[in-house]
Amino acid sequence: MSQRTLAIIKPDAVERKLAGRIIQRIEDEGFTIRAMRRVHLTEQQAGGFYAVHRERPFFASLTQFMSSGPAIVLVLEAEDAIKKWRTLMGATNPANADAGTLRKEFAESIERNATHGSDAPETAAFEIGYFFPGVDLI
């Protein structure tokens, strides 16, 4: 069954001009890009997006990082898109990521790890709505 997920090419990867290479990998893996836009989040917007982590010790540094520069948000579609995207990204900590994953190849650290992806259908619905409210994804 076809599924949608949100993907983010984070500010560290955009700054290092890796977005094109990451998008190429997305397409090479068989995803359809249903929506894409470049954003520069404020700290408040990043805080709203990551509100589920508000009580975690890394929340402040995460929202500062995510508002530090432009990012690219995408809606990806594929069979089992959430699992497929998370597999392509690799482990959050690039030191633990498998060879050939985006984070193993492009991440600098556990925080500056190049990409984000939804972890469940409910999360994907919230995250897609956060960045693409009212958009008819065709």
C-alpha positions as CSV (number, residue, x, y, z in Angstrom):
1,M,0.0,0.0,0.0
2,S,1.3,3.4,-0.9
3,Q,2.1,5.6,2.1
4,R,3.4,9.2,2.6
5,T,6.0,10.5,4.9
6,L,7.7,13.8,5.7
7,A,11.4,14.2,5.0
8,I,13.6,17.1,5.9
9,I,17.0,17.9,4.5
10,K,18.3,19.7,7.5
11,P,20.2,23.0,7.6
12,D,23.6,21.3,7.9
13,A,23.1,19.4,4.7
14,V,21.6,22.5,2.8
15,E,24.5,24.6,4.0
16,R,27.0,22.0,2.7
17,K,25.2,21.9,-0.7
18,L,24.1,18.3,-0.3
19,A,20.4,18.7,-1.1
20,G,20.7,17.8,-4.7
21,R,22.6,14.6,-3.9
22,I,20.1,13.6,-1.2
23,I,17.1,14.3,-3.6
24,Q,18.8,12.2,-6.2
25,R,19.1,9.3,-3.8
26,I,15.4,9.8,-2.8
27,E,14.3,9.5,-6.4
28,D,16.8,6.6,-7.1
29,E,15.2,4.6,-4.3
30,G,11.8,4.9,-6.0
31,F,10.1,7.6,-3.9
32,T,7.7,10.0,-5.6
33,I,8.1,13.6,-4.4
34,R,4.6,14.9,-3.8
35,A,5.6,18.3,-2.4
36,M,8.8,20.2,-1.7
37,R,9.6,23.6,-0.4
38,R,12.6,25.4,1.1
39,V,11.9,26.9,4.5
40,H,13.9,28.9,7.1
41,L,12.2,28.2,10.4
42,T,12.1,30.5,13.3
43,E,13.0,29.0,16.7
44,Q,9.3,29.2,17.6
45,Q,8.3,27.3,14.4
46,A,11.0,24.7,15.1
47,G,9.7,24.4,18.7
48,G,6.1,23.8,17.4
49,F,7.3,21.2,15.0
50,Y,9.4,19.4,17.7
51,A,6.9,20.1,20.6
52,V,6.8,16.3,21.4
53,H,10.4,16.7,22.6
54,R,9.8,19.9,24.6
55,E,10.8,18.2,28.0
56,R,13.9,16.5,26.6
57,P,17.4,17.9,27.4
58,F,18.2,18.4,23.7
59,F,15.1,20.5,22.9
60,A,16.8,23.9,23.0
61,S,19.8,22.9,21.0
62,L,17.6,21.1,18.5
63,T,15.3,24.1,17.9
64,Q,18.3,26.4,17.6
65,F,19.9,24.1,15.1
66,M,16.8,23.7,13.0
67,S,16.3,27.5,12.9
68,S,20.0,28.1,12.0
69,G,19.5,28.2,8.3
70,P,17.3,27.0,5.4
71,A,16.0,23.4,5.2
72,I,14.1,21.6,2.6
73,V,10.9,19.8,3.5
74,L,9.4,17.1,1.3
75,V,6.4,14.8,1.2
76,L,7.6,11.4,-0.1
77,E,5.3,8.6,-1.3
78,A,6.2,5.0,-1.8
79,E,5.2,1.5,-0.7
80,D,5.8,1.5,3.1
81,A,7.3,5.0,2.8
82,I,8.0,5.6,6.5
83,K,10.1,2.5,7.0
84,K,11.7,2.8,3.6
85,W,12.8,6.4,4.3
86,R,14.0,5.7,7.8
87,T,16.1,2.8,6.4
88,L,17.6,5.1,3.7
89,M,18.4,7.7,6.3
90,G,20.1,5.3,8.7
91,A,20.5,5.6,12.5
92,T,20.1,9.0,14.2
93,N,23.7,8.7,15.4
94,P,25.8,8.5,12.2
95,A,28.4,6.5,14.1
96,N,25.8,3.7,14.3
97,A,24.4,4.1,10.8
98,D,24.8,1.4,8.2
99,A,27.1,1.9,5.3
100,G,25.3,3.4,2.3
101,T,22.8,5.3,4.4
102,L,22.4,9.1,4.1
103,R,23.5,9.7,7.6
104,K,26.6,7.5,7.3
105,E,27.5,9.4,4.2
106,F,26.5,13.0,5.0
107,A,25.9,13.5,8.8
108,E,28.5,15.3,10.9
109,S,27.1,14.4,14.3
110,I,24.0,13.0,16.1
111,E,22.5,16.5,15.9
112,R,23.8,17.6,12.6
113,N,22.6,14.4,10.9
114,A,21.5,15.8,7.6
115,T,17.9,14.4,7.5
116,H,14.7,13.9,9.4
117,G,11.8,11.5,8.8
118,S,8.5,10.7,10.3
119,D,8.5,7.7,12.6
120,A,4.8,6.6,12.4
121,P,1.7,7.3,10.3
122,E,0.2,9.6,12.9
123,T,3.5,11.5,13.1
124,A,3.6,11.8,9.3
125,A,0.1,13.2,9.2
126,F,1.0,15.8,11.8
127,E,4.3,16.7,10.2
128,I,3.0,16.9,6.6
129,G,0.1,19.2,7.9
130,Y,2.6,21.3,9.7
131,F,4.6,22.2,6.6
132,F,1.9,21.8,3.9
133,P,-1.4,23.0,5.5
134,G,-4.2,23.0,3.0
135,V,-2.0,21.8,0.1
136,D,-3.6,19.3,-2.2
137,L,-0.9,16.8,-2.6
138,I,-1.3,15.2,-6.1
